[in-house]
PDB file of C-alpha atoms and ligand atoms in Angstrom:
ATOM      1  CA  UNK A 820      -5.981  18.452 -25.890  1.00  0.00           C
ATOM      2  CA  UNK A 821      -6.524  14.199 -25.282  1.00  0.00           C
ATOM      3  CA  UNK A 822      -9.802  13.551 -26.334  1.00  0.00           C
ATOM      4  CA  UNK A 823     -11.883  12.357 -23.225  1.00  0.00           C
ATOM      5  CA  UNK A 824     -12.025   8.269 -22.783  1.00  0.00           C
ATOM      6  CA  UNK A 825     -14.615   7.690 -19.701  1.00  0.00           C
ATOM      7  CA  UNK A 826     -17.440  10.336 -19.154  1.00  0.00           C
ATOM      8  CA  UNK A 827     -19.588  10.493 -15.418  1.00  0.00           C
ATOM      9  CA  UNK A 828     -22.133  12.765 -16.094  1.00  0.00           C
ATOM     10  CA  UNK A 829     -25.169  13.063 -13.050  1.00  0.00           C
ATOM     11  CA  UNK A 830     -24.097  10.439 -11.051  1.00  0.00           C
ATOM     12  CA  UNK A 831     -26.610   9.841  -7.899  1.00  0.00           C
ATOM     13  CA  UNK A 832     -27.521   7.047  -5.549  1.00  0.00           C
ATOM     14  CA  UNK A 833     -30.297   6.839  -2.693  1.00  0.00           C
ATOM     15  CA  UNK A 834     -30.659   4.134  -0.497  1.00  0.00           C
ATOM     16  CA  UNK A 835     -33.633   4.319   2.109  1.00  0.00           C
ATOM     17  CA  UNK A 836     -33.681   8.112   0.921  1.00  0.00           C
ATOM     18  CA  UNK A 837     -30.038   9.508   1.810  1.00  0.00           C
ATOM     19  CA  UNK A 838     -28.229  10.238  -1.144  1.00  0.00           C
ATOM     20  CA  UNK A 839     -24.508   8.385  -0.705  1.00  0.00           C
ATOM     21  CA  UNK A 840     -23.696  10.151  -4.905  1.00  0.00           C
ATOM     22  CA  UNK A 841     -25.077  13.178  -5.319  1.00  0.00           C
ATOM     23  CA  UNK A 842     -24.631  14.453  -9.135  1.00  0.00           C
ATOM     24  CA  UNK A 843     -20.897  12.712  -9.933  1.00  0.00           C
ATOM     25  CA  UNK A 844     -18.945  14.849 -12.842  1.00  0.00           C
ATOM     26  CA  UNK A 845     -15.605  13.851 -14.591  1.00  0.00           C
ATOM     27  CA  UNK A 846     -13.496  13.170 -17.051  1.00  0.00           C
ATOM     28  CA  UNK A 847     -10.886  10.552 -18.744  1.00  0.00           C
ATOM     29  CA  UNK A 848      -7.720  10.664 -19.948  1.00  0.00           C
ATOM     30  CA  UNK A 849      -6.137   7.761 -21.499  1.00  0.00           C
ATOM     31  CA  UNK A 850      -3.180   7.284 -19.478  1.00  0.00           C
ATOM     32  CA  UNK A 851      -4.475   9.456 -17.115  1.00  0.00           C
ATOM     33  CA  UNK A 852      -3.589   7.842 -13.515  1.00  0.00           C
ATOM     34  CA  UNK A 853      -6.558   9.176 -10.443  1.00  0.00           C
ATOM     35  CA  UNK A 854      -6.631   9.143  -7.467  1.00  0.00           C
ATOM     36  CA  UNK A 855     -10.468   9.037  -5.772  1.00  0.00           C
ATOM     37  CA  UNK A 856      -9.223   9.903  -2.718  1.00  0.00           C
ATOM     38  CA  UNK A 857     -12.199  10.408   0.833  1.00  0.00           C
ATOM     39  CA  UNK A 858     -13.219   8.803   3.976  1.00  0.00           C
ATOM     40  CA  UNK A 859     -15.390   5.421   4.719  1.00  0.00           C
ATOM     41  CA  UNK A 860     -18.766   6.058   3.967  1.00  0.00           C
ATOM     42  CA  UNK A 861     -17.881   8.360   1.793  1.00  0.00           C
ATOM     43  CA  UNK A 862     -18.948   6.743  -0.984  1.00  0.00           C
ATOM     44  CA  UNK A 863     -16.174   5.622  -3.105  1.00  0.00           C
ATOM     45  CA  UNK A 864     -16.940   1.804  -4.139  1.00  0.00           C
ATOM     46  CA  UNK A 865     -20.373   3.014  -4.914  1.00  0.00           C
ATOM     47  CA  UNK A 866     -19.724   4.683  -7.105  1.00  0.00           C
ATOM     48  CA  UNK A 867     -17.358   2.351  -8.677  1.00  0.00           C
ATOM     49  CA  UNK A 868     -20.002   0.045  -8.832  1.00  0.00           C
ATOM     50  CA  UNK A 869     -21.912   2.568 -10.913  1.00  0.00           C
ATOM     51  CA  UNK A 870     -18.296   3.884 -13.359  1.00  0.00           C
ATOM     52  CA  UNK A 871     -17.824  -0.360 -13.398  1.00  0.00           C
ATOM     53  CA  UNK A 872     -20.982  -1.327 -14.842  1.00  0.00           C
ATOM     54  CA  UNK A 873     -22.098  -3.096 -12.034  1.00  0.00           C
ATOM     55  CA  UNK A 874     -24.892  -0.919 -11.259  1.00  0.00           C
ATOM     56  CA  UNK A 875     -27.697   1.229 -12.270  1.00  0.00           C
ATOM     57  CA  UNK A 876     -27.059   4.637 -10.622  1.00  0.00           C
ATOM     58  CA  UNK A 877     -30.087   5.713  -9.957  1.00  0.00           C
ATOM     59  CA  UNK A 878     -29.555   8.779 -11.951  1.00  0.00           C
ATOM     60  CA  UNK A 879     -26.232   9.733 -14.676  1.00  0.00           C
ATOM     61  CA  UNK A 880     -24.367   7.962 -16.195  1.00  0.00           C
ATOM     62  CA  UNK A 881     -20.537   6.739 -16.820  1.00  0.00           C
ATOM     63  CA  UNK A 882     -19.886   6.278 -20.645  1.00  0.00           C
ATOM     64  CA  UNK A 883     -16.615   4.597 -22.405  1.00  0.00           C
ATOM     65  CA  UNK A 884     -16.109   5.942 -25.241  1.00  0.00           C
ATOM     66  CA  UNK A 885     -19.798   7.510 -25.639  1.00  0.00           C
ATOM     67  CA  UNK A 886     -20.872   3.980 -24.337  1.00  0.00           C
ATOM     68  CA  UNK A 887     -23.223   4.089 -21.615  1.00  0.00           C
ATOM     69  CA  UNK A 888     -21.416   1.593 -19.638  1.00  0.00           C
ATOM     70  CA  UNK A 889     -24.681  -0.416 -18.524  1.00  0.00           C
ATOM     71  CA  UNK A 890     -24.281  -1.268 -22.701  1.00  0.00           C
ATOM     72  CA  UNK A 891     -20.643  -3.023 -22.321  1.00  0.00           C
ATOM     73  CA  UNK A 892     -21.168  -6.254 -23.303  1.00  0.00           C
ATOM     74  CA  UNK A 893     -19.178  -9.772 -23.542  1.00  0.00           C
ATOM     75  CA  UNK A 894     -16.512  -9.051 -25.170  1.00  0.00           C
ATOM     76  CA  UNK A 895     -17.143  -5.614 -24.504  1.00  0.00           C
ATOM     77  CA  UNK A 896     -16.910  -5.290 -20.954  1.00  0.00           C
ATOM     78  CA  UNK A 897     -12.896  -6.173 -21.188  1.00  0.00           C
ATOM     79  CA  UNK A 898     -12.331  -2.908 -21.707  1.00  0.00           C
ATOM     80  CA  UNK A 899     -12.555  -1.917 -17.614  1.00  0.00           C
ATOM     81  CA  UNK A 900     -10.451  -4.260 -16.371  1.00  0.00           C
ATOM     82  CA  UNK A 901     -11.244  -4.257 -11.629  1.00  0.00           C
ATOM     83  CA  UNK A 902      -9.371  -4.382  -9.038  1.00  0.00           C
ATOM     84  CA  UNK A 903     -10.292  -4.898  -5.294  1.00  0.00           C
ATOM     85  CA  UNK A 904      -8.288  -4.965  -1.865  1.00  0.00           C
ATOM     86  CA  UNK A 905      -9.053  -7.963  -0.829  1.00  0.00           C
ATOM     87  CA  UNK A 906      -7.861  -9.186  -4.462  1.00  0.00           C
ATOM     88  CA  UNK A 907     -10.575 -11.374  -5.609  1.00  0.00           C
ATOM     89  CA  UNK A 908      -8.734 -14.786  -7.332  1.00  0.00           C
ATOM     90  CA  UNK A 909      -9.675 -18.216  -7.488  1.00  0.00           C
ATOM     91  CA  UNK A 910      -6.629 -19.790  -4.995  1.00  0.00           C
ATOM     92  CA  UNK A 911      -6.927 -23.197  -5.686  1.00  0.00           C
ATOM     93  CA  UNK A 912      -6.120 -22.477  -9.394  1.00  0.00           C
ATOM     94  CA  UNK A 913      -2.347 -21.454 -10.054  1.00  0.00           C
ATOM     95  CA  UNK A 914      -1.688 -17.795 -10.801  1.00  0.00           C
ATOM     96  CA  UNK A 915      -1.754 -17.755 -14.990  1.00  0.00           C
ATOM     97  CA  UNK A 916      -4.754 -19.644 -14.752  1.00  0.00           C
ATOM     98  CA  UNK A 917      -5.678 -16.226 -12.844  1.00  0.00           C
ATOM     99  CA  UNK A 918      -5.021 -14.416 -14.831  1.00  0.00           C
ATOM    100  CA  UNK A 919      -6.796 -16.412 -17.840  1.00  0.00           C
ATOM    101  CA  UNK A 920      -9.490 -15.491 -16.947  1.00  0.00           C
ATOM    102  CA  UNK A 921      -9.206 -12.105 -17.444  1.00  0.00           C
ATOM    103  CA  UNK A 922      -9.609 -14.105 -21.305  1.00  0.00           C
ATOM    104  CA  UNK A 923     -12.895 -15.603 -20.363  1.00  0.00           C
ATOM    105  CA  UNK A 924     -14.769 -12.222 -22.342  1.00  0.00           C
ATOM    106  CA  UNK A 925     -12.870 -13.320 -25.518  1.00  0.00           C
ATOM    107  CA  UNK A 926     -13.027 -16.748 -26.263  1.00  0.00           C
ATOM    108  CA  UNK A 927     -16.984 -18.628 -27.078  1.00  0.00           C
ATOM    109  CA  UNK A 928     -18.254 -19.571 -23.435  1.00  0.00           C
ATOM    110  CA  UNK A 929     -18.135 -24.132 -24.403  1.00  0.00           C
ATOM    111  CA  UNK A 930     -14.463 -23.744 -24.839  1.00  0.00           C
ATOM    112  CA  UNK A 931     -13.684 -21.010 -21.415  1.00  0.00           C
ATOM    113  CA  UNK A 932     -15.656 -24.268 -19.466  1.00  0.00           C
ATOM    114  CA  UNK A 933     -13.259 -26.501 -21.190  1.00  0.00           C
ATOM    115  CA  UNK A 934     -10.622 -24.359 -19.928  1.00  0.00           C
ATOM    116  CA  UNK A 935      -8.775 -25.047 -23.802  1.00  0.00           C
ATOM    117  CA  UNK A 936      -7.657 -21.071 -24.220  1.00  0.00           C
ATOM    118  CA  UNK A 937      -5.647 -20.961 -27.180  1.00  0.00           C
ATOM    119  CA  UNK A 938      -1.638 -20.076 -27.231  1.00  0.00           C
ATOM    120  CA  UNK A 939      -1.957 -16.317 -27.749  1.00  0.00           C
ATOM    121  CA  UNK A 940      -4.035 -16.329 -24.786  1.00  0.00           C
ATOM    122  CA  UNK A 941      -1.837 -18.418 -22.512  1.00  0.00           C
ATOM    123  CA  UNK A 942       1.411 -16.889 -24.147  1.00  0.00           C
ATOM    124  CA  UNK A 943      -0.391 -12.491 -23.595  1.00  0.00           C
ATOM    125  CA  UNK A 944      -0.503 -14.261 -20.127  1.00  0.00           C
ATOM    126  CA  UNK A 945       2.093 -15.789 -19.373  1.00  0.00           C
ATOM    127  CA  UNK A 946       2.895 -11.999 -20.647  1.00  0.00           C
ATOM    128  CA  UNK A 947       1.417 -10.176 -19.008  1.00  0.00           C
ATOM    129  CA  UNK A 948       2.265 -12.039 -15.370  1.00  0.00           C
ATOM    130  CA  UNK A 949       6.181 -11.761 -16.776  1.00  0.00           C
ATOM    131  CA  UNK A 950       5.020  -7.792 -16.974  1.00  0.00           C
ATOM    132  CA  UNK A 951       4.178  -7.876 -12.371  1.00  0.00           C
ATOM    133  CA  UNK A 952       7.251  -9.325 -12.285  1.00  0.00           C
ATOM    134  CA  UNK A 953       5.465 -12.730 -11.348  1.00  0.00           C
ATOM    135  CA  UNK A 954       7.003 -14.601 -14.288  1.00  0.00           C
ATOM    136  CA  UNK A 955       9.122 -17.481 -12.178  1.00  0.00           C
ATOM    137  CA  UNK A 956       5.000 -18.045  -9.720  1.00  0.00           C
ATOM    138  CA  UNK A 957       2.461 -19.185 -13.016  1.00  0.00           C
ATOM    139  CA  UNK A 958       3.153 -22.314 -11.621  1.00  0.00           C
ATOM    140  CA  UNK A 959       2.289 -21.628  -8.005  1.00  0.00           C
ATOM    141  CA  UNK A 960      -1.396 -21.544  -6.396  1.00  0.00           C
ATOM    142  CA  UNK A 961      -2.204 -18.739  -5.733  1.00  0.00           C
ATOM    143  CA  UNK A 962      -3.064 -18.611  -2.721  1.00  0.00           C
ATOM    144  CA  UNK A 963       0.048 -19.527  -1.409  1.00  0.00           C
ATOM    145  CA  UNK A 964       1.314 -16.350  -2.727  1.00  0.00           C
ATOM    146  CA  UNK A 965       2.085 -13.460  -1.074  1.00  0.00           C
ATOM    147  CA  UNK A 966      -1.031 -10.538  -0.247  1.00  0.00           C
ATOM    148  CA  UNK A 967       1.855  -8.561  -3.221  1.00  0.00           C
ATOM    149  CA  UNK A 968       1.843 -11.081  -5.542  1.00  0.00           C
ATOM    150  CA  UNK A 969      -2.021 -11.578  -6.076  1.00  0.00           C
ATOM    151  CA  UNK A 970      -2.625  -7.733  -5.805  1.00  0.00           C
ATOM    152  CA  UNK A 971       0.302  -8.340  -8.604  1.00  0.00           C
ATOM    153  CA  UNK A 972      -1.809 -11.422 -10.122  1.00  0.00           C
ATOM    154  CA  UNK A 973      -4.780  -9.430 -10.050  1.00  0.00           C
ATOM    155  CA  UNK A 974      -3.666  -6.566 -12.009  1.00  0.00           C
ATOM    156  CA  UNK A 975      -2.326  -8.717 -14.407  1.00  0.00           C
ATOM    157  CA  UNK A 976      -5.656 -10.354 -14.664  1.00  0.00           C
ATOM    158  CA  UNK A 977      -6.854  -7.517 -15.328  1.00  0.00           C
ATOM    159  CA  UNK A 978      -3.798  -6.578 -18.191  1.00  0.00           C
ATOM    160  CA  UNK A 979      -5.221 -10.090 -19.810  1.00  0.00           C
ATOM    161  CA  UNK A 980      -8.396  -8.213 -20.728  1.00  0.00           C
ATOM    162  CA  UNK A 981      -6.057  -5.334 -23.024  1.00  0.00           C
ATOM    163  CA  UNK A 982      -8.307  -2.221 -20.589  1.00  0.00           C
ATOM    164  CA  UNK A 983      -8.859   0.448 -21.748  1.00  0.00           C
ATOM    165  CA  UNK A 984      -9.460   1.420 -17.954  1.00  0.00           C
ATOM    166  CA  UNK A 985      -8.510  -0.230 -14.662  1.00  0.00           C
ATOM    167  CA  UNK A 986     -10.573   0.453 -11.574  1.00  0.00           C
ATOM    168  CA  UNK A 987      -8.992  -0.542  -9.081  1.00  0.00           C
ATOM    169  CA  UNK A 988     -10.525  -0.119  -5.009  1.00  0.00           C
ATOM    170  CA  UNK A 989      -9.231   0.047  -2.009  1.00  0.00           C
ATOM    171  CA  UNK A 990      -6.530  -2.027  -4.182  1.00  0.00           C
ATOM    172  CA  UNK A 991      -2.959  -1.299  -1.317  1.00  0.00           C
ATOM    173  CA  UNK A 992      -5.759  -1.253   1.912  1.00  0.00           C
ATOM    174  CA  UNK A 993      -4.699  -4.944   2.619  1.00  0.00           C
ATOM    175  CA  UNK A 994      -0.772  -4.708   1.386  1.00  0.00           C
ATOM    176  CA  UNK A 995       2.203  -4.004   3.644  1.00  0.00           C
ATOM    177  CA  UNK A 996       3.928  -0.558   2.981  1.00  0.00           C
ATOM    178  CA  UNK A 997       6.090  -2.137   0.829  1.00  0.00           C
ATOM    179  CA  UNK A 998       4.856  -4.549  -0.799  1.00  0.00           C
ATOM    180  CA  UNK A 999       2.007  -1.292  -1.394  1.00  0.00           C
ATOM    181  CA  UNK A1000       3.949   0.862  -3.200  1.00  0.00           C
ATOM    182  CA  UNK A1001       5.184  -1.340  -5.177  1.00  0.00           C
ATOM    183  CA  UNK A1002       1.430  -2.330  -6.123  1.00  0.00           C
ATOM    184  CA  UNK A1003       1.251   1.515  -7.005  1.00  0.00           C
ATOM    185  CA  UNK A1004       4.739   2.222  -8.844  1.00  0.00           C
ATOM    186  CA  UNK A1005       2.818  -1.033 -11.300  1.00  0.00           C
ATOM    187  CA  UNK A1006      -0.716   0.911 -11.773  1.00  0.00           C
ATOM    188  CA  UNK A1007       0.697   4.139 -12.616  1.00  0.00           C
ATOM    189  CA  UNK A1008       3.221   2.360 -15.247  1.00  0.00           C
ATOM    190  CA  UNK A1009       1.311   0.626 -16.854  1.00  0.00           C
ATOM    191  CA  UNK A1010      -0.961   3.465 -16.635  1.00  0.00           C
ATOM    192  CA  UNK A1011       1.244   5.336 -18.631  1.00  0.00           C
ATOM    193  CA  UNK A1012       2.690   3.007 -21.069  1.00  0.00           C
ATOM    194  CA  UNK A1013      -0.078   1.523 -21.977  1.00  0.00           C
ATOM    195  CA  UNK A1014      -1.860   4.303 -21.470  1.00  0.00           C
ATOM    196  CA  UNK A1015      -4.748   3.011 -19.898  1.00  0.00           C
ATOM    197  CA  UNK A1016      -6.939   5.545 -18.199  1.00  0.00           C
ATOM    198  CA  UNK A1017      -6.670   3.918 -13.911  1.00  0.00           C
ATOM    199  CA  UNK A1018      -8.804   4.876 -11.756  1.00  0.00           C
ATOM    200  CA  UNK A1019      -7.757   3.822  -7.714  1.00  0.00           C
ATOM    201  CA  UNK A1020      -9.256   4.446  -4.236  1.00  0.00           C
ATOM    202  CA  UNK A1021      -6.908   5.194  -1.825  1.00  0.00           C
ATOM    203  CA  UNK A1022      -6.638   6.021   2.146  1.00  0.00           C
ATOM    204  CA  UNK A1023      -3.491   7.627   1.849  1.00  0.00           C
ATOM    205  CA  UNK A1024      -3.231  11.318   0.375  1.00  0.00           C
ATOM    206  CA  UNK A1025       0.747  10.776   0.740  1.00  0.00           C
ATOM    207  CA  UNK A1026       0.264   8.145  -2.273  1.00  0.00           C
ATOM    208  CA  UNK A1027      -2.332   9.737  -4.376  1.00  0.00           C
ATOM    209  CA  UNK A1028       0.765  12.709  -4.493  1.00  0.00           C
ATOM    210  CA  UNK A1029       2.797  10.401  -5.328  1.00  0.00           C
ATOM    211  CA  UNK A1030       1.358   8.191  -8.489  1.00  0.00           C
ATOM    212  CA  UNK A1031      -2.258   9.660  -8.935  1.00  0.00           C
ATOM    213  CA  UNK A1032      -1.837  12.714 -12.809  1.00  0.00           C
ATOM    214  CA  UNK A1033      -4.662  14.019 -10.835  1.00  0.00           C
ATOM    215  CA  UNK A1034      -7.177  13.556  -6.695  1.00  0.00           C
ATOM    216  CA  UNK A1035     -11.058  13.363  -7.390  1.00  0.00           C
ATOM    217  CA  UNK A1036     -11.863  13.808  -2.967  1.00  0.00           C
ATOM    218  CA  UNK A1037     -15.422  12.448  -1.902  1.00  0.00           C
ATOM    219  CA  UNK A1038     -17.413  13.528   0.278  1.00  0.00           C
ATOM    220  CA  UNK A1039     -20.674  12.231   2.518  1.00  0.00           C
ATOM    221  CA  UNK A1040     -21.658  11.078  -1.486  1.00  0.00           C
ATOM    222  CA  UNK A1041     -20.283  15.027  -3.246  1.00  0.00           C
ATOM    223  CA  UNK A1042     -16.628  16.157  -5.437  1.00  0.00           C
ATOM    224  CA  UNK A1043     -15.487  17.968  -3.385  1.00  0.00           C
ATOM    225  CA  UNK A1044     -11.947  18.026  -4.488  1.00  0.00           C
ATOM    226  CA  UNK A1045     -10.909  17.659  -7.864  1.00  0.00           C
ATOM    227  CA  UNK A1046      -7.228  18.703  -8.245  1.00  0.00           C
ATOM    228  CA  UNK A1047      -3.823  17.700  -9.981  1.00  0.00           C
ATOM    229  CA  UNK A1048      -2.243  15.666  -7.688  1.00  0.00           C
ATOM    230  CA  UNK A1049       0.702  17.603  -7.321  1.00  0.00           C
ATOM    231  CA  UNK A1050      -1.797  21.069  -6.508  1.00  0.00           C
ATOM    232  CA  UNK A1051      -3.616  19.281  -3.219  1.00  0.00           C
ATOM    233  CA  UNK A1052      -3.311  21.393  -0.142  1.00  0.00           C
ATOM    234  CA  UNK A1053      -3.611  20.397   3.229  1.00  0.00           C
ATOM    235  CA  UNK A1054      -6.244  22.287   3.698  1.00  0.00           C
ATOM    236  CA  UNK A1055      -8.581  20.230   0.782  1.00  0.00           C
ATOM    237  CA  UNK A1056      -7.419  16.842   3.204  1.00  0.00           C
ATOM    238  CA  UNK A1057      -8.351  18.817   5.761  1.00  0.00           C
ATOM    239  CA  UNK A1058     -11.699  19.833   4.647  1.00  0.00           C
ATOM    240  CA  UNK A1059     -12.204  16.173   2.865  1.00  0.00           C
ATOM    241  CA  UNK A1060     -11.216  14.362   6.543  1.00  0.00           C
ATOM    242  CA  UNK A1061     -12.731  16.883   8.808  1.00  0.00           C
ATOM    243  CA  UNK A1062     -10.566  16.095  11.805  1.00  0.00           C
ATOM    244  CA  UNK A1063     -10.153  12.259  10.984  1.00  0.00           C
ATOM    245  CA  UNK A1064      -6.477  10.939  11.892  1.00  0.00           C
ATOM    246  CA  UNK A1065      -5.509  10.655   8.417  1.00  0.00           C
ATOM    247  CA  UNK A1066      -2.904   7.892   7.167  1.00  0.00           C
ATOM    248  CA  UNK A1067       0.271   8.620   6.276  1.00  0.00           C
ATOM    249  CA  UNK A1068       3.305   7.253   5.063  1.00  0.00           C
ATOM    250  CA  UNK A1069       6.049   9.470   5.673  1.00  0.00           C
TER     251      UNK A1069
HETATM  252  N1  ADP B 371     -26.259  -1.195  -1.115  1.00  0.00           N
HETATM  253  C1  ADP B 371     -26.106  -0.930  -0.453  1.00  0.00           C
HETATM  254  N2  ADP B 371     -27.476  -0.390   0.956  1.00  0.00           N
HETATM  255  C2  ADP B 371     -27.678  -0.111   1.207  1.00  0.00           C
HETATM  256  N3  ADP B 371     -26.700   0.831   1.551  1.00  0.00           N
HETATM  257  C3  ADP B 371     -24.756   0.959   1.038  1.00  0.00           C
HETATM  258  C4  ADP B 371     -25.188  -0.313   0.594  1.00  0.00           C
HETATM  259  N4  ADP B 371     -24.617   0.367   0.054  1.00  0.00           N
HETATM  260  C5  ADP B 371     -23.968   1.329   0.080  1.00  0.00           C
HETATM  261  N5  ADP B 371     -24.413   1.477   1.380  1.00  0.00           N
HETATM  262  C6  ADP B 371     -23.913   2.817   2.389  1.00  0.00           C
HETATM  263  O1  ADP B 371     -23.662   3.911   1.231  1.00  0.00           O
HETATM  264  C7  ADP B 371     -22.725   4.271   1.789  1.00  0.00           C
HETATM  265  C8  ADP B 371     -21.367   4.613   1.437  1.00  0.00           C
HETATM  266  O2  ADP B 371     -20.705   3.167   0.999  1.00  0.00           O
HETATM  267  P1  ADP B 371     -19.474   3.311   0.244  1.00  0.00           P
HETATM  268  O3  ADP B 371     -19.964   3.292  -1.243  1.00  0.00           O
HETATM  269  O4  ADP B 371     -19.569   1.369   0.706  1.00  0.00           O
HETATM  270  O5  ADP B 371     -18.398   3.971   0.891  1.00  0.00           O
HETATM  271  P2  ADP B 371     -16.624   3.895   0.912  1.00  0.00           P
HETATM  272  O6  ADP B 371     -16.122   2.643  -0.124  1.00  0.00           O
HETATM  273  O7  ADP B 371     -16.638   5.354   0.774  1.00  0.00           O
HETATM  274  O8  ADP B 371     -16.685   3.589   2.334  1.00  0.00           O
HETATM  275  C9  ADP B 371     -22.353   3.810   3.463  1.00  0.00           C
HETATM  276  O9  ADP B 371     -22.988   4.943   4.379  1.00  0.00           O
HETATM  277  C10 ADP B 371     -22.753   2.112   3.122  1.00  0.00           C
HETATM  278  O10 ADP B 371     -23.118   2.294   4.325  1.00  0.00           O
HETATM  279 MG1   MG B 372     -15.336   1.677  -0.420  1.00  0.00          MG
END
């Protein structure tokens, strides 16, 4: 069995005395795509912030190759790429410049500020845009791209970091179904071809079944489902969402 790339153990977080995350633990291997399902308020974004090292949980640890994510500095930080629901691009910059931003951890700060990237960095950024199918849009301002294209630029930016792990928080929630499945197909292809691990929160169980290798179900801050995607049962989904109306894509 392949060694673990990423390990979360005992992650707990309380806000105002209320447990928002309660003893979260799981292991992720290189090239594994994990879907995180759970209703709004389940704690998905809080968990992702802890996994990415953006916030220190009250208890527990997330480790990438044995290193606490909170201790990742500089270049090491690039090993985790982030993708957000709202893309988080700089609208007035070109697609290529947004992707180059993924290289910023790689160059000394003064060079980054002058935007003097090396020829290799520019070539890598162009290659990443090519991989997400946007080679022809490199010079286009990000805010003139469609939502699906913007999310592809965000994925190219994450790719340009040459990450070991991509954490995507509801990456298709702002997209129409066609663009959404395109983005998930892309994440799955990157995951399997580059052996990058992907953790992706979704609202559609059907997407989780179709694209993920494994599904974690989060409810009220606890993991209540942890199964291979192919084994995800209707009863487990009901337990996760109760009587809430599930979004389906069929
Ligand atoms: N900084 C914060 N301070 C207080 N409560 C928070 C904070 N961040 C999130 N919460 C609460 O934690 C719970 C989980 O939120 P969140 O992680 O955003 O869930 P999800 O992403 O699954 O919708 C919610 O009840 C939310 O209001
Ligand atoms: Mg959220």
